mmCIF file of C-alpha atoms and ligand atoms in Angstrom:
data_model
loop_
_atom_site.group_PDB
_atom_site.id
_atom_site.type_symbol
_atom_site.label_atom_id
_atom_site.label_comp_id
_atom_site.label_asym_id
_atom_site.label_seq_id
_atom_site.Cartn_x
_atom_site.Cartn_y
_atom_site.Cartn_z
ATOM 1 C CA MET Y 175 -17.369 13.151 -1.612
ATOM 2 C CA SER Y 176 -13.708 12.215 -1.967
ATOM 3 C CA SER Y 177 -12.488 9.014 -0.326
ATOM 4 C CA ILE Y 178 -10.016 9.168 2.531
ATOM 5 C CA PHE Y 179 -7.377 7.844 0.119
ATOM 6 C CA THR Y 180 -8.038 10.654 -2.367
ATOM 7 C CA LYS Y 181 -7.553 13.100 0.516
ATOM 8 C CA ILE Y 182 -4.248 11.370 1.337
ATOM 9 C CA ILE Y 183 -3.137 11.488 -2.317
ATOM 10 C CA GLN Y 184 -4.019 15.200 -2.493
ATOM 11 C CA GLY Y 185 -2.093 15.865 0.733
ATOM 12 C CA GLN Y 186 -5.156 16.943 2.736
ATOM 13 C CA ILE Y 187 -4.471 14.077 5.155
ATOM 14 C CA PRO Y 188 -0.848 13.194 6.030
ATOM 15 C CA SER Y 189 0.630 9.810 5.151
ATOM 16 C CA TYR Y 190 3.944 7.993 5.085
ATOM 17 C CA LYS Y 191 4.489 7.931 1.325
ATOM 18 C CA VAL Y 192 6.731 5.249 -0.164
ATOM 19 C CA ALA Y 193 6.258 5.735 -3.934
ATOM 20 C CA GLU Y 194 4.287 7.705 -6.504
ATOM 21 C CA ASN Y 195 3.919 8.203 -10.246
ATOM 22 C CA ASP Y 196 1.327 10.024 -12.356
ATOM 23 C CA ASP Y 197 -1.354 7.379 -11.769
ATOM 24 C CA TYR Y 198 -0.536 5.572 -8.497
ATOM 25 C CA PHE Y 199 0.336 6.395 -4.900
ATOM 26 C CA ALA Y 200 1.804 4.005 -2.318
ATOM 27 C CA PHE Y 201 1.925 4.712 1.429
ATOM 28 C CA LEU Y 202 2.133 2.826 4.709
ATOM 29 C CA ASP Y 203 -1.065 1.417 6.178
ATOM 30 C CA ILE Y 204 -1.725 3.332 9.412
ATOM 31 C CA ASN Y 205 -2.822 0.137 11.163
ATOM 32 C CA PRO Y 206 -0.322 -2.398 9.823
ATOM 33 C CA ASN Y 207 -0.485 -6.179 10.055
ATOM 34 C CA SER Y 208 3.317 -6.055 10.122
ATOM 35 C CA LYS Y 209 6.054 -3.435 9.790
ATOM 36 C CA GLY Y 210 6.167 -2.224 6.167
ATOM 37 C CA HIS Y 211 2.501 -3.002 5.352
ATOM 38 C CA THR Y 212 1.866 -0.769 2.348
ATOM 39 C CA LEU Y 213 -1.204 0.273 0.367
ATOM 40 C CA VAL Y 214 -1.020 0.913 -3.379
ATOM 41 C CA VAL Y 215 -3.842 3.122 -4.636
ATOM 42 C CA PRO Y 216 -4.820 4.383 -8.111
ATOM 43 C CA LYS Y 217 -5.221 8.154 -8.109
ATOM 44 C CA LYS Y 218 -8.429 7.763 -10.099
ATOM 45 C CA GLU Y 219 -11.070 6.879 -7.543
ATOM 46 C CA ASP Y 220 -12.938 3.634 -8.287
ATOM 47 C CA ASP Y 221 -14.458 1.292 -5.738
ATOM 48 C CA LYS Y 222 -13.867 -2.344 -6.707
ATOM 49 C CA LEU Y 223 -10.722 -3.948 -8.162
ATOM 50 C CA PHE Y 224 -12.555 -6.274 -10.504
ATOM 51 C CA ASP Y 225 -14.723 -3.461 -11.865
ATOM 52 C CA LEU Y 226 -11.594 -1.844 -13.325
ATOM 53 C CA ASP Y 227 -11.021 -2.273 -17.035
ATOM 54 C CA GLU Y 228 -8.298 -4.795 -17.834
ATOM 55 C CA ASP Y 229 -5.673 -2.204 -18.702
ATOM 56 C CA SER Y 230 -6.187 -0.267 -15.438
ATOM 57 C CA TYR Y 231 -6.041 -3.532 -13.476
ATOM 58 C CA LEU Y 232 -2.774 -4.589 -15.142
ATOM 59 C CA LYS Y 233 -1.189 -1.158 -14.630
ATOM 60 C CA LEU Y 234 -2.079 -1.261 -10.928
ATOM 61 C CA MET Y 235 -0.519 -4.732 -10.668
ATOM 62 C CA LYS Y 236 2.623 -3.537 -12.474
ATOM 63 C CA PHE Y 237 3.081 -0.621 -10.079
ATOM 64 C CA SER Y 238 2.337 -2.905 -7.093
ATOM 65 C CA TYR Y 239 5.002 -5.330 -8.383
ATOM 66 C CA LYS Y 240 7.603 -2.559 -8.241
ATOM 67 C CA VAL Y 241 6.535 -1.480 -4.761
ATOM 68 C CA ALA Y 242 6.633 -5.101 -3.562
ATOM 69 C CA LYS Y 243 10.213 -5.427 -4.858
ATOM 70 C CA ALA Y 244 11.156 -2.316 -2.877
ATOM 71 C CA ILE Y 245 9.489 -3.680 0.269
ATOM 72 C CA LYS Y 246 11.364 -6.973 -0.096
ATOM 73 C CA ARG Y 247 14.661 -5.093 -0.428
ATOM 74 C CA ALA Y 248 13.888 -2.829 2.548
ATOM 75 C CA VAL Y 249 12.133 -5.060 5.068
ATOM 76 C CA PRO Y 250 13.584 -8.347 6.298
ATOM 77 C CA CYS Y 251 10.762 -10.870 5.793
ATOM 78 C CA GLU Y 252 10.033 -14.329 4.466
ATOM 79 C CA ARG Y 253 8.088 -12.932 1.489
ATOM 80 C CA VAL Y 254 5.737 -10.100 0.539
ATOM 81 C CA GLY Y 255 2.063 -11.061 0.492
ATOM 82 C CA MET Y 256 -0.693 -9.324 -1.429
ATOM 83 C CA SER Y 257 -4.364 -8.923 -0.500
ATOM 84 C CA VAL Y 258 -7.272 -6.942 -1.858
ATOM 85 C CA ILE Y 259 -10.144 -6.407 0.562
ATOM 86 C CA GLY Y 260 -11.801 -2.989 0.343
ATOM 87 C CA LEU Y 261 -14.484 -3.530 2.966
ATOM 88 C CA GLU Y 262 -13.372 -0.462 4.945
ATOM 89 C CA VAL Y 263 -12.341 2.018 2.252
ATOM 90 C CA PRO Y 264 -14.290 1.941 -1.052
ATOM 91 C CA HIS Y 265 -11.346 3.165 -3.147
ATOM 92 C CA VAL Y 266 -9.376 0.414 -4.927
ATOM 93 C CA HIS Y 267 -6.181 -0.504 -3.073
ATOM 94 C CA VAL Y 268 -3.706 -3.357 -2.898
ATOM 95 C CA HIS Y 269 -2.302 -4.403 0.476
ATOM 96 C CA LEU Y 270 1.380 -5.427 0.275
ATOM 97 C CA ILE Y 271 2.358 -7.087 3.535
ATOM 98 C CA PRO Y 272 5.778 -8.323 4.671
ATOM 99 C CA LEU Y 273 5.077 -11.856 5.872
ATOM 100 C CA HIS Y 274 7.059 -13.608 8.583
ATOM 101 C CA THR Y 275 4.396 -16.137 9.513
ATOM 102 C CA MET Y 276 0.833 -16.870 8.393
ATOM 103 C CA ALA Y 277 -0.366 -14.633 11.249
ATOM 104 C CA ASP Y 278 0.815 -11.546 9.305
ATOM 105 C CA ALA Y 279 -1.803 -12.273 6.632
ATOM 106 C CA ASN Y 280 -4.519 -12.042 9.277
ATOM 107 C CA PHE Y 281 -6.105 -8.584 9.392
ATOM 108 C CA SER Y 282 -7.093 -8.963 13.033
ATOM 109 C CA LYS Y 283 -3.385 -9.090 13.984
ATOM 110 C CA LYS Y 284 -1.935 -5.583 14.174
ATOM 111 C CA GLU Y 285 1.450 -4.081 14.991
ATOM 112 C CA GLU Y 286 1.866 -0.771 16.799
ATOM 113 C CA LEU Y 287 4.586 1.487 15.456
ATOM 114 C CA THR Y 288 5.867 4.860 16.574
ATOM 115 C CA LYS Y 289 5.899 7.865 14.233
ATOM 116 C CA GLY Y 290 9.677 7.448 14.039
ATOM 117 C CA GLN Y 291 9.326 3.794 13.005
ATOM 118 C CA PHE Y 292 6.750 4.680 10.325
ATOM 119 C CA GLU Y 293 9.072 7.394 8.973
ATOM 120 C CA GLU Y 294 12.099 5.115 9.004
ATOM 121 C CA ILE Y 295 10.431 2.248 7.153
ATOM 122 C CA ALA Y 296 8.747 4.569 4.617
ATOM 123 C CA ASN Y 297 12.134 6.151 3.849
ATOM 124 C CA GLU Y 298 13.775 2.734 3.582
ATOM 125 C CA ILE Y 299 11.165 1.416 1.106
ATOM 126 C CA SER Y 300 11.212 4.699 -0.807
ATOM 127 C CA ARG Y 301 15.000 4.506 -1.198
ATOM 128 C CA LYS Y 302 14.745 0.982 -2.655
ATOM 129 C CA PHE Y 303 11.930 1.866 -5.073
ATOM 130 C CA GLN Y 304 12.834 2.030 -8.751
ATOM 131 C CA LEU Y 305 10.345 3.312 -11.336
HETATM 132 P P1 5GP U 132 -9.849 -2.468 3.500
HETATM 133 O O1 5GP U 132 -10.720 -1.402 2.888
HETATM 134 O O2 5GP U 132 -8.954 -3.125 2.498
HETATM 135 O O3 5GP U 132 -10.642 -3.460 4.303
HETATM 136 O O4 5GP U 132 -8.904 -1.763 4.571
HETATM 137 C C1 5GP U 132 -8.499 -0.432 4.454
HETATM 138 C C2 5GP U 132 -7.118 -0.254 5.043
HETATM 139 O O5 5GP U 132 -6.819 1.140 5.019
HETATM 140 C C3 5GP U 132 -6.962 -0.724 6.494
HETATM 141 O O6 5GP U 132 -5.890 -1.643 6.585
HETATM 142 C C4 5GP U 132 -6.693 0.564 7.270
HETATM 143 O O7 5GP U 132 -5.764 0.411 8.319
HETATM 144 C C5 5GP U 132 -6.163 1.505 6.206
HETATM 145 N N1 5GP U 132 -6.511 2.899 6.461
HETATM 146 C C6 5GP U 132 -7.756 3.390 6.750
HETATM 147 N N2 5GP U 132 -7.699 4.720 6.928
HETATM 148 C C7 5GP U 132 -6.398 5.075 6.745
HETATM 149 C C8 5GP U 132 -5.729 6.326 6.812
HETATM 150 O O8 5GP U 132 -6.293 7.387 7.062
HETATM 151 N N3 5GP U 132 -4.391 6.317 6.571
HETATM 152 C C9 5GP U 132 -3.710 5.157 6.272
HETATM 153 N N4 5GP U 132 -2.401 5.253 6.041
HETATM 154 N N5 5GP U 132 -4.322 3.964 6.210
HETATM 155 C C10 5GP U 132 -5.657 3.919 6.458
#
């Protein structure tokens, strides 16, 4: 069965997309630690980051680097943090999180956003993204 992220990538489930190329898809986390919290996902469905071959790992990091640059340009924050967890969704993904304080790196701290806020921030990051 396809993962929830594959369904998002295929458009079966809606998302707030921020960037995409042939191999990767980046969209806002629906339950963000902070405004602009983004997930970067390979379109090929694998479970664990460190089970990827080295080339796939490095390509994912390269795409995440570009998305992180766009987040930094779009979202006022101290810095962009990166985490890989995967305990909830078994489809490799990188969390890119605008950090203001250490609390934003804590996954039990969540920020509620309206649909309009999600759309606005996704558009802002998308505009700043350069392939
Ligand atoms: P992890 O697997 O790294 O522990 O967490 C998975 C992340 O995916 C969580 O931060 C969660 O909010 C996010 N997530 C789970 N389901 C969806 C979804 O349907 N849409 C979006 N945009 N994010 C999701």
